[in-house]
Amino acid sequence: MKEELETANRPDNTAFTQQRLPAWQPMLSAGIVIPGFVLIGLAFIGIGVALFIASQNITVLEKDYTGVEITSDCYKCSNPSDKNCTCKLDFSLSNLFEGPVFFYYGLSNYFQSQRSYGVSKDDYQLSGDLDYFKTPISACSPYQYDANQNPIVPCGSLANSMFNDTFKLYQIVNGTKKLVPFDGKGIAWWTDYNIKYRNPSVTPLKNAFNGTVKPPFWSKPAYELDTSDPSNNGFVNQDFLVWMRRAALPDFRKLYRRITEGDYASGLPAGNYSLEIGYNYPVLSFGGRKKVVFSNVSWMGGKNQFLGIAYLVVGSLCVVMSTVMLIVYAKFKFPEDD
Amino acid sequence: MPSSNLVGNRERQFVVVIGFSLTLYLTDITWEVRANSRHFHKHRRRRSFLCFRWGRYADNVVRSFKYSPLTFLPLTLYEQFQRAANLYFLLMVVMQCVPAISSIPWYTTTIPLVIVLSVRGLKDLANDLVRSLTHPPITFSPSQWKDVCVGDVLRIHKDQIIPADLLLLCSSEPHSLCYVETADIDGETNLKYRQALDATHTEMTSDPTEQTLAAFNGIVLCEEPNSRLYTFRGELHWRGERHPLDSEHILLRGTVLRNTDTAFGMAIYTGSDSKILRNVGQLRVKRTQIEKVLNKVVIGVMLFLLLMALLLAVGSGVFQGRVSSQIEVLSALTRGNSPIYTAFLTYWSYVILLSPAMPMSLYITFEMIHVLHSLFIGWDVEMRGGVERSIPAQARNTSLNEELGQVGHLLSDKTGTLTQNRLLFRQFDLSWNPFSCGGLYLSDQRLVDKLRGQQCTQSRQFLTTLALCHTVMTEWRNGAPVYQAASPDEEALVGAARELGWVFLSRTRDSLTVSELGVKRHYQLLTLLDFTSQRRRMSVLVREPEGGLKLYCKGADIVILERLQKDCPHLESTERALDLFAQSCLRTLCIAERTVSEAKWEEWSKTMAQAAMTTRNHDDMLEQLHDDMERDLKLLGVTAIEDRLQDGVPETISLLRQAGLKVWVLTGDKKETAVNIGYACRLLDPDTRLLEGDELRSNIFTHTHRRKHTDTQRHTFPAGEKSALVLTGPELVNIHYRSKDLENLLIQEPEWGARFMSLAGLCQSVLCCRVTPGQKADVVTLVRKNTASITMAIGDGANDVNMIKTAHIGVGLAGVEGGQAVQNADYALAKFSFLQRLLLVHGRWSYRRIAVFLRYFLYKTCSFALVHIWFGFFNGFSAQSLYENWFIILYTVFYTAMPVECLGIFEQDVSAECSLSWPELYKVGQRQELFNTWLLAATLLHALYTSLVLFFMPLGVFYNSALDYQTMAVTVSIASLFSIILLTRHWTKWSVAAMCVSFGLFFVCTPITHSPKLFEKSPVDYYFPGTHLTSTTNAFPSPVVWFTALLTAWTAVLPSFTILMFDLFSDFPQVHITKHGPVELQKSGFRRGDSHRRSSYAMSQGRGIGRLITSGASRRITFPPVDRRGTLGDNVTLAGQTQSDDAPKNITENGSSK
């Protein structure tokens, strides 16, 4: 009490207590604001131009293969009852498609961002915890157990609905089909491959899945996803990882393969190509669309004209605004001149 | 004895009638107190546990603390959950624990809620601890006090504080009178007398032994404890008789017994039942205007969110019915729920998801900023007063700061607030003296020498008058007389006479003893014509020691000057002196004398005796007789008393007036005094027209009758002129209806208040004189009801407590009078002039900071949370969050808290010096320009726009791309953070640091919450592993993310920037005009012929106490009284001397030092 009084009696005279901290206030005078706006506008226009050019330099080839039109080869496969249907998509390139070429599949009107869909997975199970192989968490329901109460691994709707169309690209060289080699390595996020998803440390992997069943939509169990590469199976299968990384919006692409090898390392040469599609994934029931996309990338990633244009628009808006401001300012500053 | 029996019978009948009427009309007389029966009262003692109470009679212990270790937790929780906001957040927590609807996990709300509750609880606890450590003086009581029980008979000695509300039974004085000083209750320093019932007086004083008192077995039936200080209704049942009681029989707790050796009283109300503690009451929870607007807006935002949630829920129902039923993947997830049930669940999920728009941290930050602002007020070196600047300003209520920047009406007490309550006898004019023309300062040594040396009869008589013509009583302390006067003016005059050698020593009923330059002289007091407000003069008729009768008279100049002898010399020079004195705002009195012949006196006293017998026209006859005696006076001189203003009062008032405040003065003093002070402190300009009395009344009528025709109204009311209203308490009551109290009047006739206020709005000021504490509060209520402006009441005494508590903001001056005002005030200052800084600097800053802070805060939370509405359209209205959980929590707590807090703490548009030199800037707050519903609506629209930009700009980039949900979440997060930081305006090194820290925190916390380690621990809570700055990962290094975030943020703030610029330009010319406009403190020039300003003779408030003096009821204090305290066994100990004893000394010391 006494101490408190004493401290209270001592005038505390610092810049903070006396509220005299040195401050810099943006002097919002016309002389700074208008040029400032112009500068920002110009900077944005500059970025916009750079982004736009970068985007323009990217080649994109996008083909819908849903098979809605009768003319399409995939029309025959659009009937969901038709299993193991294959169709092909022909296209020709008049110029070299510069590499490295990225090959995506795209879905639209597909709500991977739906909340209950997104949480319908078992992170513990997917990180290789065998306990959750026996009893998946309830978030996976109704893909938790099958009709016989066998646990589903990987459980949940997200995994169950994994995209399962397959693609093979052939270049038609002198009438013969030449397989374009796909590189399926490293298309998933590093953290997904190394941390988020792990197979149980059981060899062979198949044994870990004893007593479990594959998701109902899957044709093969998880440990047989890639028969060609034993290490690309289970939860660390690249296609599986890519699928499990949810898209934010109902129209999205996912990376399927890269074309980086052999004759095609520098890109796809001009010529005719045929894409052989294992048509399995049904989207027509809900008005969805499937497509394939070939694209190369620049420093800013994939083709994205929106960003460049948006920069240009906002930048120009700033410049326009500063002009208006100048006029308004002049009017207020020299009102007698009118 | 048959005759006495008869009297007794008659009395009894009379009493019965009264008792009947009492029971008829006052049914609430239910409080029963039995004298000397502790047993009866003990088991009815009030006890309490938590918030439950039972029992009737409070004990006399006043606890100033609320919590005990046991009750703290339940009490604090109980109190906190009375706040709607806390309940709402608790509801959110509960809802988040329901898995079916929990769109974000439970800890997002629980952690902040726990923090808020514990911070608030600890703050309350700390306040409580401080309160219990620093007992306010009123609750300070010696240890014996706690033993006092209702019904006890107590003995009180001179100068003791009365420990409970007592019924006065008898006292050592004649007629069982006793004097109390009520300074601690109503701030009036003059003594008041109380008188015991005749019945108890005769019984007890005849045999005043302890046995009689111990045997006293009366029963008091009275009203329940209440806060009415000036009324008391009850009756004493004793020996089969009923004696009605009123407030004249009651000694209130907290008053001090003066000039009375001993008084005996019976405790009626003790402890928290006593009137003074009832009056202190609970500090009303004051809510600021900003808070009210904020609450409205919060409710508005809530409703908007609920509506949005509803629409989104409908969307989700439709989505399930129309879209997801087609998608096998999704339809399986509905688990057979109907779309309506899904919509129902989604509704609650969205309510939770959108709730961060109205986060708890708003309230906690708001409170924190309030506390800091309060600390700034306390820290301000320039608001320290007292000796060696030891008294800091103090913000006792920490939640009103912003309102300090919006005050429209300042209602000030006069005595002790504007004035120092120290009267100085500054000048006097002896008109015959050629050297004194224009008045001499009292300190002028020449004068003192001259007076002492010169044997001029007139100057002697002048001083004799000062020493004789008064109602002052002396009390001897340490061998020196201490004067106790009914009015401070008298005290000053008598003190001045003492300094010049005419020492008033003592008085008896019929004599006065004065030491004139060391020679002791006894004057026989023949009659005393006392002061009344009509007469405005007082006279004494004395027989001089040499024989010969003299009438000495002092009074207001107008009154005296018209009673002078014809062809009185020096009239012109006196007039000149009066003008001169008035110009310097001194209160003047004319001093005159008259020689009266014995024959005249005999005749007069005979007529007087006859007049006393008649009952018809008694007052008129007396008036005439007085008039007859007080004529043909010979002017002796003029005195000038300075009612010293506090330091810097005129400058402060003039500054505040420039700042657009209406300053009203509410005083218990006389009208003349108030007007005089009004001029002195530049509240009134010299050419201000005063509207008072009938003129005021008619103006109120015409004003309202012609309100519809504003043109004609301009004619009737002199709006062009400067004018001020002057009204008195009684006028206030009678001005329209003869209603008993103002409150009733205002309730019955609300239009009256509106009329009055609209008239007052045209005037520069209003002076309310002779108002009681209750009326002061009523005036405040009047202003509050009829205007939208914020009222601030400032006062220093207990009589201002009511007003201080009623006003939006109460300011107490840490001054002389007990400190009661401070105890009840929201702010405590050492000086009136500190209001300048408190209002114009701290208040203005606080208002600005808090207004900007709140807008900024709402903007940041709404813009951030509303994104989910738009995202809903792209995730099937499934209440999917666009942010990571931890970002939602940390966004308000860490990432954006600091820039916002810096703004709320450091923002200064102009420096303190500028604020003081351009008081016009203050009007921004009065007009609520920075925080009103429209601005808030604009802010919310801006937030809505920002949320649109925050979502759709990234949408454009991410649509149909390979970028995933996590990347988008991070992008939107960065963008919203950018946009918040771009809006920072005031850049101190602190805010720059805060910004850096915020960014730093974001870049530190994000990798932590996104770290693989934590993911392994709990994949559900940390589901975004992998957003690193390191090259191995994906989201952060991607230039698209950064470009998108930058563009989004800039687009989001673009409109606000643009509007700011345009505002700046359009305001440009005006701002500069007001800023560079010359600010002059007007020097009030005096105009001749203004009669108002001269006759400002002020005496005590009511009638003088001459009646008591001459009736002999008062005990003579002719000799130094023997201190008998030690000889008597006490049940009440000495409670310490009050400071007011020193007051007369101060005056005289001051007088002599000049």
mmCIF file with all atom_site columns, C-alpha atoms in Angstrom, chain A residues 157-223:
data_model
loop_
_atom_site.group_PDB
_atom_site.id
_atom_site.type_symbol
_atom_site.label_atom_id
_atom_site.label_alt_id
_atom_site.label_comp_id
_atom_site.label_asym_id
_atom_site.label_entity_id
_atom_site.label_seq_id
_atom_site.pdbx_PDB_ins_code
_atom_site.Cartn_x
_atom_site.Cartn_y
_atom_site.Cartn_z
_atom_site.occupancy
_atom_site.B_iso_or_equiv
_atom_site.pdbx_formal_charge
_atom_site.auth_seq_id
_atom_site.auth_comp_id
_atom_site.auth_asym_id
_atom_site.auth_atom_id
_atom_site.pdbx_PDB_model_num
ATOM 1  C CA . SER A 1 157 ? -15.791 -41.832 -48.999 1.00 0.00 ? 157 SER A CA 1
ATOM 2  C CA . LEU A 1 158 ? -12.785 -39.841 -50.107 1.00 0.00 ? 158 LEU A CA 1
ATOM 3  C CA . ALA A 1 159 ? -10.681 -42.914 -50.679 1.00 0.00 ? 159 ALA A CA 1
ATOM 4  C CA . ASN A 1 160 ? -13.565 -44.934 -51.996 1.00 0.00 ? 160 ASN A CA 1
ATOM 5  C CA . SER A 1 161 ? -14.257 -42.429 -54.726 1.00 0.00 ? 161 SER A CA 1
ATOM 6  C CA . MET A 1 162 ? -10.699 -42.460 -56.025 1.00 0.00 ? 162 MET A CA 1
ATOM 7  C CA . PHE A 1 163 ? -10.404 -41.584 -59.654 1.00 0.00 ? 163 PHE A CA 1
ATOM 8  C CA . ASN A 1 164 ? -9.718  -44.768 -61.545 1.00 0.00 ? 164 ASN A CA 1
ATOM 9  C CA . ASP A 1 165 ? -9.645  -43.952 -65.230 1.00 0.00 ? 165 ASP A CA 1
ATOM 10 C CA . THR A 1 166 ? -6.372  -45.003 -66.813 1.00 0.00 ? 166 THR A CA 1
ATOM 11 C CA . PHE A 1 167 ? -4.589  -43.311 -69.647 1.00 0.00 ? 167 PHE A CA 1
ATOM 12 C CA . LYS A 1 168 ? -2.052  -44.407 -72.210 1.00 0.00 ? 168 LYS A CA 1
ATOM 13 C CA . LEU A 1 169 ? -0.709  -41.966 -74.738 1.00 0.00 ? 169 LEU A CA 1
ATOM 14 C CA . TYR A 1 170 ? 0.501   -43.138 -78.141 1.00 0.00 ? 170 TYR A CA 1
ATOM 15 C CA . GLN A 1 171 ? 2.131   -41.156 -80.830 1.00 0.00 ? 171 GLN A CA 1
ATOM 16 C CA . ILE A 1 172 ? 1.062   -42.342 -84.258 1.00 0.00 ? 172 ILE A CA 1
ATOM 17 C CA . VAL A 1 173 ? 4.287   -42.565 -86.150 1.00 0.00 ? 173 VAL A CA 1
ATOM 18 C CA . ASN A 1 174 ? 3.806   -43.821 -89.660 1.00 0.00 ? 174 ASN A CA 1
ATOM 19 C CA . GLY A 1 175 ? 0.649   -45.609 -88.681 1.00 0.00 ? 175 GLY A CA 1
ATOM 20 C CA . THR A 1 176 ? 2.184   -47.400 -85.735 1.00 0.00 ? 176 THR A CA 1
ATOM 21 C CA . LYS A 1 177 ? 1.414   -46.536 -82.180 1.00 0.00 ? 177 LYS A CA 1
ATOM 22 C CA . LYS A 1 178 ? 4.409   -45.509 -80.179 1.00 0.00 ? 178 LYS A CA 1
ATOM 23 C CA . LEU A 1 179 ? 3.876   -45.416 -76.446 1.00 0.00 ? 179 LEU A CA 1
ATOM 24 C CA . VAL A 1 180 ? 4.717   -42.102 -74.862 1.00 0.00 ? 180 VAL A CA 1
ATOM 25 C CA . PRO A 1 181 ? 6.344   -42.939 -71.529 1.00 0.00 ? 181 PRO A CA 1
ATOM 26 C CA . PHE A 1 182 ? 4.655   -41.420 -68.497 1.00 0.00 ? 182 PHE A CA 1
ATOM 27 C CA . ASP A 1 183 ? 6.527   -40.485 -65.364 1.00 0.00 ? 183 ASP A CA 1
ATOM 28 C CA . GLY A 1 184 ? 4.371   -41.067 -62.340 1.00 0.00 ? 184 GLY A CA 1
ATOM 29 C CA . LYS A 1 185 ? 7.049   -40.380 -59.734 1.00 0.00 ? 185 LYS A CA 1
ATOM 30 C CA . GLY A 1 186 ? 6.980   -37.376 -57.446 1.00 0.00 ? 186 GLY A CA 1
ATOM 31 C CA . ILE A 1 187 ? 3.650   -36.033 -58.533 1.00 0.00 ? 187 ILE A CA 1
ATOM 32 C CA . ALA A 1 188 ? 2.374   -35.971 -54.975 1.00 0.00 ? 188 ALA A CA 1
ATOM 33 C CA . TRP A 1 189 ? 3.302   -33.555 -52.199 1.00 0.00 ? 189 TRP A CA 1
ATOM 34 C CA . TRP A 1 190 ? 6.455   -34.405 -50.380 1.00 0.00 ? 190 TRP A CA 1
ATOM 35 C CA . THR A 1 191 ? 4.752   -34.313 -46.998 1.00 0.00 ? 191 THR A CA 1
ATOM 36 C CA . ASP A 1 192 ? 1.955   -36.496 -48.220 1.00 0.00 ? 192 ASP A CA 1
ATOM 37 C CA . TYR A 1 193 ? 4.374   -39.104 -49.448 1.00 0.00 ? 193 TYR A CA 1
ATOM 38 C CA . ASN A 1 194 ? 6.698   -38.985 -46.476 1.00 0.00 ? 194 ASN A CA 1
ATOM 39 C CA . ILE A 1 195 ? 4.614   -38.013 -43.477 1.00 0.00 ? 195 ILE A CA 1
ATOM 40 C CA . LYS A 1 196 ? 0.911   -37.889 -43.930 1.00 0.00 ? 196 LYS A CA 1
ATOM 41 C CA . TYR A 1 197 ? 0.499   -41.251 -45.552 1.00 0.00 ? 197 TYR A CA 1
ATOM 42 C CA . ARG A 1 198 ? 2.475   -44.315 -44.616 1.00 0.00 ? 198 ARG A CA 1
ATOM 43 C CA . ASN A 1 199 ? 2.123   -47.974 -45.165 1.00 0.00 ? 199 ASN A CA 1
ATOM 44 C CA . PRO A 1 200 ? 2.262   -50.178 -42.124 1.00 0.00 ? 200 PRO A CA 1
ATOM 45 C CA . SER A 1 201 ? 5.698   -51.659 -41.706 1.00 0.00 ? 201 SER A CA 1
ATOM 46 C CA . VAL A 1 202 ? 4.585   -55.148 -42.593 1.00 0.00 ? 202 VAL A CA 1
ATOM 47 C CA . THR A 1 203 ? 6.155   -57.155 -45.367 1.00 0.00 ? 203 THR A CA 1
ATOM 48 C CA . PRO A 1 204 ? 4.730   -58.155 -47.579 1.00 0.00 ? 204 PRO A CA 1
ATOM 49 C CA . LEU A 1 205 ? 2.314   -55.277 -47.522 1.00 0.00 ? 205 LEU A CA 1
ATOM 50 C CA . LYS A 1 206 ? -0.533  -57.609 -48.393 1.00 0.00 ? 206 LYS A CA 1
ATOM 51 C CA . ASN A 1 207 ? -0.437  -59.182 -44.924 1.00 0.00 ? 207 ASN A CA 1
ATOM 52 C CA . ALA A 1 208 ? -1.269  -55.923 -43.276 1.00 0.00 ? 208 ALA A CA 1
ATOM 53 C CA . PHE A 1 209 ? -4.554  -55.929 -45.073 1.00 0.00 ? 209 PHE A CA 1
ATOM 54 C CA . ASN A 1 210 ? -5.596  -59.337 -43.767 1.00 0.00 ? 210 ASN A CA 1
ATOM 55 C CA . GLY A 1 211 ? -9.100  -59.244 -42.439 1.00 0.00 ? 211 GLY A CA 1
ATOM 56 C CA . THR A 1 212 ? -9.935  -56.063 -44.268 1.00 0.00 ? 212 THR A CA 1
ATOM 57 C CA . VAL A 1 213 ? -11.759 -55.422 -47.457 1.00 0.00 ? 213 VAL A CA 1
ATOM 58 C CA . LYS A 1 214 ? -11.061 -52.970 -50.257 1.00 0.00 ? 214 LYS A CA 1
ATOM 59 C CA . PRO A 1 215 ? -13.306 -49.973 -50.697 1.00 0.00 ? 215 PRO A CA 1
ATOM 60 C CA . PRO A 1 216 ? -16.446 -51.023 -52.571 1.00 0.00 ? 216 PRO A CA 1
ATOM 61 C CA . PHE A 1 217 ? -15.741 -48.892 -55.646 1.00 0.00 ? 217 PHE A CA 1
ATOM 62 C CA . TRP A 1 218 ? -12.245 -50.132 -56.057 1.00 0.00 ? 218 TRP A CA 1
ATOM 63 C CA . SER A 1 219 ? -11.450 -52.885 -58.456 1.00 0.00 ? 219 SER A CA 1
ATOM 64 C CA . LYS A 1 220 ? -8.149  -53.720 -56.800 1.00 0.00 ? 220 LYS A CA 1
ATOM 65 C CA . PRO A 1 221 ? -7.104  -53.634 -53.182 1.00 0.00 ? 221 PRO A CA 1
ATOM 66 C CA . ALA A 1 222 ? -4.793  -50.898 -52.041 1.00 0.00 ? 222 ALA A CA 1
ATOM 67 C CA . TYR A 1 223 ? -1.716  -53.100 -52.038 1.00 0.00 ? 223 TYR A CA 1
#
